[in-house]
Amino acid sequence: MGDLYGRVQAAAGAIRERARLELRTEFVPRVGTILGSGLGGFAAQVADAVTIAYAEIPHFAQSTVEGHAGRLVLGTIGGVPVAVLQGRVHAYEGHAMEQVTFATRVLGLLGCRALIATNASGGIRADLAPGSLVAISDHINLTGTNAAMGPNDPRFACAPGAGGRFFDMTAAYSPALRRLALEEARRQGVALGEGVYLAVLGPSFETPAEIRAFRALGADLVGMSTVHEAIVARQMGIAVLGISLVTNRAAGLSGVGDGPGETIHHEDVLEIGRRMEGPFSGLLTALVPQIDAQIERGD
Ligand code: HPA
C-alpha cells in the first residue's frame, strides 16, 4: 500500500500539469463536485473545460458502474474554478476504502475548500417520491466501515485545526451551505427537501424489513455512497454540501395496502437522473459561486 499521501500528491500533480498544458496557466479549483448515478450531465455546465479520463490519472480507480462516466472535468462555473468528478467508485465494486475516497483527497490537495457530493437514493420518508431533490442534513453510516480508518496522516489537512485522528461530525453537512441551497432552490421554484441519508454497502438494494428498520432509526433516504467522501472531507477540513436525487421509493414502500410494491432497477435510477437533469444542473450552477463566496467569508 505504501504512502497514501504520496500517491494522492502524484495524482494531483498530474492533474495540475495537464491543466497547465491545456490552459497555459495555473489552475486551482475552489469547489469540487462528485456526480452520482445518472447525474453526470451537470459536467456539461463547466466552461473552458479540460477533461481527463480517470484512466489517465495515476492511482485513480475506475468506476465499473453504468451511469458513472469516469472523467474529471476542470473548468469554471460562474467564473469559479471547479473540479467535477463525473462518476465515483463505490466500496461495493470491491474497491478498498482508500480508493473510494482517493478522488476526494485529490480534490482537497488541488485546492477545493468545498465539496458538493451528489447521489441517487431511495426515498424512505413518505413525502420523498421519485424525482425529489433533497439536501442531506446528516447521515447514518451503516456500511460497516469508515474511510478514515488506518494510519492518520496530518498532511491531508486543508484548513487550520483539521487532519486530526479524531474529528467532529456534528455539522458534517455544512448548515451554511445547506441554507444557500434551500434559498436558491426557493428562488428557482425547485422543490428541495432536507433529510437524513443512510448508507449501506450494497450492491443489493435493501429488503422491506431493512427499510422499516432504517425508518425507525431516523433515515429519510437510503443509498450506497457519499458518507465515506463526507467523512474524509470533514477530516481534511473541507465543507460538504450533500444533494440527493430520490430515484425510487425504498424497498417495500411503493405498493398499496400489504402489496410488496414495485421492484427496484438501476435503469430506473438512471432514467430519473436524466429526467431531473435540468433542475438539478440549474440549482448547482447557481450555487457554485454562492458556495465559493460563503467559503471565502469563512464558514
Ligand atoms: N437503495 C440504495 N441505493 C439506491 C436506491 C435504493 O433504493 N436508489 C438509488 N440508489
Coordinates of C-alpha atoms and ligand atoms in Angstrom, one line a residue:
M1 CA 0.0 0.0 0.0
G2 CA 2.7 2.4 1.0
D3 CA 2.4 6.2 1.2
L4 CA -1.2 7.3 0.5
Y5 CA -0.2 11.0 0.7
G6 CA 2.5 10.5 -1.9
R7 CA 0.0 8.8 -4.3
V8 CA -2.6 11.5 -3.8
Q9 CA 0.0 14.1 -4.4
A10 CA 1.2 12.3 -7.6
A11 CA -2.4 12.3 -8.9
A12 CA -2.9 15.9 -8.0
G13 CA 0.4 16.8 -9.7
A14 CA -0.5 15.0 -12.9
I15 CA -3.9 16.9 -13.0
R16 CA -2.2 20.2 -12.3
E17 CA 0.3 19.5 -15.1
R18 CA -2.4 18.6 -17.6
A19 CA -4.4 21.7 -16.8
R20 CA -1.3 23.9 -17.1
L21 CA -0.5 22.4 -20.6
E22 CA -4.1 22.9 -21.9
L23 CA -4.9 26.2 -20.2
R24 CA -1.4 27.7 -20.2
T25 CA -1.9 28.9 -16.7
E26 CA -2.0 27.6 -13.1
F27 CA -5.4 26.0 -12.3
V28 CA -6.6 25.9 -8.7
P29 CA -10.2 24.6 -8.2
R30 CA -12.1 26.0 -5.3
V31 CA -15.2 23.9 -5.4
G32 CA -15.2 20.2 -6.1
T33 CA -18.3 18.2 -7.2
I34 CA -18.9 14.4 -7.2
L35 CA -21.7 13.5 -9.6
G36 CA -23.7 10.4 -8.6
S37 CA -25.6 7.8 -10.7
G38 CA -27.3 9.4 -13.7
L39 CA -26.3 12.9 -12.6
G40 CA -23.2 13.2 -14.8
G41 CA -24.9 15.7 -17.2
F42 CA -24.0 18.6 -14.9
A43 CA -20.4 18.4 -16.2
A44 CA -21.7 20.0 -19.5
Q45 CA -22.1 23.2 -17.5
V46 CA -18.4 23.6 -17.0
A47 CA -16.9 26.4 -19.2
D48 CA -13.4 26.2 -20.7
A49 CA -13.4 22.5 -19.8
V50 CA -10.3 20.3 -19.6
T51 CA -11.5 16.7 -19.4
I52 CA -9.3 14.0 -18.0
A53 CA -10.3 10.3 -18.0
Y54 CA -9.7 8.6 -14.6
A55 CA -7.6 6.1 -16.5
E56 CA -5.1 8.9 -17.3
I57 CA -4.6 9.9 -13.7
P58 CA -2.1 8.0 -11.6
H59 CA -3.6 5.8 -8.9
F60 CA -7.2 6.7 -9.7
A61 CA -9.6 3.8 -9.6
Q62 CA -12.0 3.1 -12.4
S63 CA -15.8 3.1 -11.9
T64 CA -17.4 -0.1 -13.3
V65 CA -21.0 1.1 -12.9
E66 CA -23.2 2.3 -15.7
G67 CA -24.1 6.0 -15.3
H68 CA -20.6 6.8 -13.9
A69 CA -18.5 8.1 -16.8
G70 CA -15.1 8.1 -15.1
R71 CA -13.9 11.6 -16.1
L72 CA -12.6 14.6 -14.2
V73 CA -13.7 17.9 -15.7
L74 CA -11.8 21.1 -14.8
G75 CA -13.0 24.5 -15.7
T76 CA -15.2 27.3 -14.4
I77 CA -18.8 27.7 -13.4
G78 CA -20.0 31.3 -13.0
G79 CA -16.3 32.3 -13.1
V80 CA -15.4 30.0 -10.2
P81 CA -12.7 27.3 -10.8
V82 CA -14.2 23.9 -10.3
A83 CA -13.2 20.2 -10.4
V84 CA -16.1 18.0 -11.3
L85 CA -15.8 14.2 -10.8
Q86 CA -18.2 12.6 -13.4
G87 CA -18.7 9.3 -11.7
R88 CA -17.4 7.8 -8.4
V89 CA -16.1 4.4 -7.3
H90 CA -18.0 2.5 -4.7
A91 CA -17.0 0.1 -2.0
Y92 CA -19.4 -2.5 -3.4
E93 CA -17.4 -2.7 -6.6
G94 CA -14.7 -4.2 -4.5
H95 CA -12.6 -1.1 -4.1
A96 CA -10.6 -0.6 -0.9
M97 CA -11.9 2.3 1.3
E98 CA -8.7 4.2 0.3
Q99 CA -9.7 4.0 -3.4
V100 CA -13.3 5.0 -2.6
T101 CA -12.1 8.3 -1.1
F102 CA -9.0 8.8 -3.2
A103 CA -10.6 11.4 -5.5
T104 CA -12.0 13.4 -2.6
R105 CA -8.4 13.6 -1.1
V106 CA -7.1 14.7 -4.5
L107 CA -9.8 17.5 -4.7
G108 CA -8.6 18.7 -1.3
L109 CA -4.9 18.8 -2.3
L110 CA -5.8 20.5 -5.6
G111 CA -7.3 23.4 -3.5
C112 CA -11.0 22.7 -3.2
R113 CA -12.4 24.1 0.1
A114 CA -16.0 22.9 -0.5
L115 CA -17.3 19.6 -1.9
I116 CA -20.7 19.1 -3.4
A117 CA -21.4 15.4 -3.1
T118 CA -24.4 14.2 -5.1
N119 CA -26.1 10.8 -5.3
A120 CA -29.1 8.8 -6.2
S121 CA -31.2 7.4 -3.4
G122 CA -34.3 5.5 -2.4
G123 CA -36.9 7.6 -0.6
I124 CA -37.9 6.3 2.8
R125 CA -39.9 9.3 4.1
A126 CA -43.4 9.3 2.7
D127 CA -43.1 12.7 1.0
L128 CA -39.9 11.7 -0.9
A129 CA -41.3 10.5 -4.2
P130 CA -39.1 9.7 -7.2
G131 CA -37.8 12.9 -8.6
S132 CA -37.5 14.7 -5.2
L133 CA -34.3 16.6 -4.6
V134 CA -33.0 16.6 -1.0
A135 CA -30.3 18.5 0.8
I136 CA -28.6 16.0 3.1
S137 CA -28.8 17.3 6.7
D138 CA -27.0 14.4 8.3
H139 CA -26.0 10.8 7.7
I140 CA -26.1 7.3 9.3
N141 CA -23.2 5.2 8.2
L142 CA -24.3 1.5 8.1
T143 CA -21.7 0.4 5.6
G144 CA -19.8 -1.3 8.3
T145 CA -16.6 0.6 7.7
N146 CA -15.1 4.1 7.9
A147 CA -12.9 5.7 5.3
A148 CA -10.7 7.5 7.9
M149 CA -9.5 4.2 9.4
G150 CA -5.9 3.3 9.1
P151 CA -2.8 5.4 9.8
N152 CA -3.7 9.1 10.1
D153 CA -1.6 11.5 8.0
P154 CA -2.0 15.1 9.2
R155 CA -0.5 16.3 5.8
F156 CA -4.0 15.9 4.4
A157 CA -5.3 18.8 6.5
C158 CA -6.6 21.6 4.2
A159 CA -7.7 24.0 7.0
P160 CA -6.4 25.1 10.4
G161 CA -7.3 22.6 13.0
A162 CA -8.2 19.8 10.5
G163 CA -6.4 16.5 9.9
G164 CA -6.7 15.0 13.4
R165 CA -7.1 11.3 14.3
F166 CA -10.5 12.1 15.8
F167 CA -12.7 14.7 14.3
D168 CA -16.2 16.2 14.8
M169 CA -19.1 15.2 12.7
T170 CA -21.8 17.2 14.5
A171 CA -22.3 19.5 11.5
A172 CA -20.8 17.2 8.8
Y173 CA -23.0 18.7 6.1
S174 CA -22.5 22.4 6.3
P175 CA -25.6 24.2 7.7
A176 CA -24.4 27.4 5.9
L177 CA -24.1 25.7 2.5
R178 CA -27.4 23.9 3.0
R179 CA -29.1 27.2 3.8
L180 CA -27.7 28.6 0.5
A181 CA -29.1 25.6 -1.4
L182 CA -32.5 25.9 0.1
E183 CA -32.7 29.6 -0.6
E184 CA -31.5 29.2 -4.2
A185 CA -34.0 26.3 -4.8
R186 CA -36.8 28.6 -3.5
R187 CA -35.7 31.3 -5.9
Q188 CA -35.7 28.9 -8.8
G189 CA -39.0 27.3 -7.9
V190 CA -37.3 24.0 -7.4
A191 CA -38.6 21.8 -4.6
L192 CA -35.7 20.9 -2.3
G193 CA -36.3 19.0 0.9
E194 CA -34.0 18.1 3.7
G195 CA -33.3 14.7 5.0
V196 CA -31.0 12.2 6.7
Y197 CA -29.2 9.9 4.4
L198 CA -28.5 6.3 5.5
A199 CA -25.7 4.5 3.7
V200 CA -25.5 0.8 3.2
L201 CA -22.6 -1.1 1.5
G202 CA -24.8 -2.5 -1.4
P203 CA -24.8 -3.6 -4.2
S204 CA -28.1 -5.4 -3.3
F205 CA -30.9 -3.0 -2.8
E206 CA -32.5 -3.3 0.6
T207 CA -35.2 -5.6 1.8
P208 CA -38.5 -4.2 3.0
A209 CA -37.6 -5.3 6.6
E210 CA -34.4 -3.3 6.4
I211 CA -36.2 -0.2 5.2
R212 CA -38.7 -0.5 8.1
A213 CA -35.7 -0.7 10.4
F214 CA -33.9 2.2 8.8
R215 CA -37.1 4.3 9.1
A216 CA -37.2 3.6 12.8
L217 CA -33.6 4.7 13.0
G218 CA -34.5 8.1 11.6
A219 CA -33.4 7.7 8.0
D220 CA -35.2 9.6 5.2
L221 CA -33.1 8.4 2.3
V222 CA -31.0 5.3 1.6
G223 CA -28.1 4.9 -0.7
M224 CA -24.7 3.3 -1.3
S225 CA -22.3 6.2 -1.4
T226 CA -21.3 9.7 -0.1
V227 CA -20.8 9.0 3.6
H228 CA -17.1 8.0 3.1
E229 CA -16.4 11.1 1.0
A230 CA -18.1 13.3 3.6
I231 CA -16.1 11.7 6.4
V232 CA -12.7 12.2 4.6
A233 CA -13.7 15.7 3.5
R234 CA -14.5 16.7 7.1
Q235 CA -11.3 15.2 8.4
M236 CA -9.5 17.4 5.8
G237 CA -11.5 20.5 6.7
I238 CA -13.5 20.7 3.5
A239 CA -17.1 21.9 3.8
V240 CA -19.6 19.5 2.4
L241 CA -23.0 20.0 0.7
G242 CA -24.8 16.8 0.0
I243 CA -27.6 16.8 -2.6
S244 CA -29.5 13.6 -3.2
L245 CA -31.9 12.8 -6.0
V246 CA -34.6 10.3 -5.0
T247 CA -34.9 7.9 -7.9
N248 CA -37.3 5.4 -6.4
R249 CA -39.3 4.7 -3.3
A250 CA -37.2 2.5 -1.0
A251 CA -38.0 -1.3 -1.0
G252 CA -41.5 -2.2 0.0
L253 CA -42.8 1.3 0.1
S254 CA -44.3 1.7 -3.4
G255 CA -47.1 -0.9 -3.0
V256 CA -50.6 -0.3 -2.0
G257 CA -52.0 -2.0 1.1
D258 CA -49.9 -5.0 2.0
G259 CA -48.7 -5.5 -1.5
P260 CA -44.9 -6.0 -1.9
G261 CA -44.5 -2.9 -4.1
E262 CA -42.5 -2.5 -7.3
T263 CA -39.1 -3.9 -7.7
I264 CA -36.1 -1.5 -7.9
H265 CA -33.9 -1.4 -11.0
H266 CA -30.7 0.6 -11.7
E267 CA -32.2 1.6 -15.1
D268 CA -34.9 3.5 -13.3
V269 CA -32.3 5.2 -11.2
L270 CA -30.6 6.4 -14.4
E271 CA -33.9 7.4 -16.0
I272 CA -34.9 9.7 -13.1
G273 CA -31.5 11.2 -13.2
R274 CA -31.9 12.1 -16.9
R275 CA -35.4 13.5 -16.2
M276 CA -34.2 15.7 -13.4
E277 CA -31.0 16.9 -15.1
G278 CA -32.4 20.4 -15.9
P279 CA -33.5 21.4 -12.4
F280 CA -30.5 19.6 -10.8
S281 CA -28.0 21.3 -13.1
G282 CA -29.7 24.7 -12.8
L283 CA -29.6 24.6 -9.0
L284 CA -25.9 23.5 -8.8
T285 CA -24.8 26.0 -11.4
A286 CA -26.3 28.9 -9.5
L287 CA -25.0 27.6 -6.2
V288 CA -21.3 27.2 -7.1
P289 CA -20.5 31.0 -7.0
Q290 CA -22.5 31.4 -3.8
I291 CA -20.7 28.5 -2.2
D292 CA -17.4 30.0 -3.1
A293 CA -18.3 33.3 -1.7
Q294 CA -19.6 31.7 1.5
I295 CA -16.3 29.8 2.0
E296 CA -14.4 33.0 1.3
R297 CA -16.3 34.6 4.1
G298 CA -15.1 31.9 6.4
D299 CA -17.7 29.2 7.1
Ligands
HPA1 N1 -31.3 1.9 -2.2 C1 -30.0 2.1 -2.2 N2 -29.4 2.8 -3.1 C2 -30.1 3.4 -4.1 C3 -31.5 3.3 -4.1 C4 -32.1 2.4 -3.1 O1 -33.4 2.3 -3.1 N3 -32.0 4.0 -5.1 C5 -30.9 4.6 -5.7 N4 -29.8 4.3 -5.0

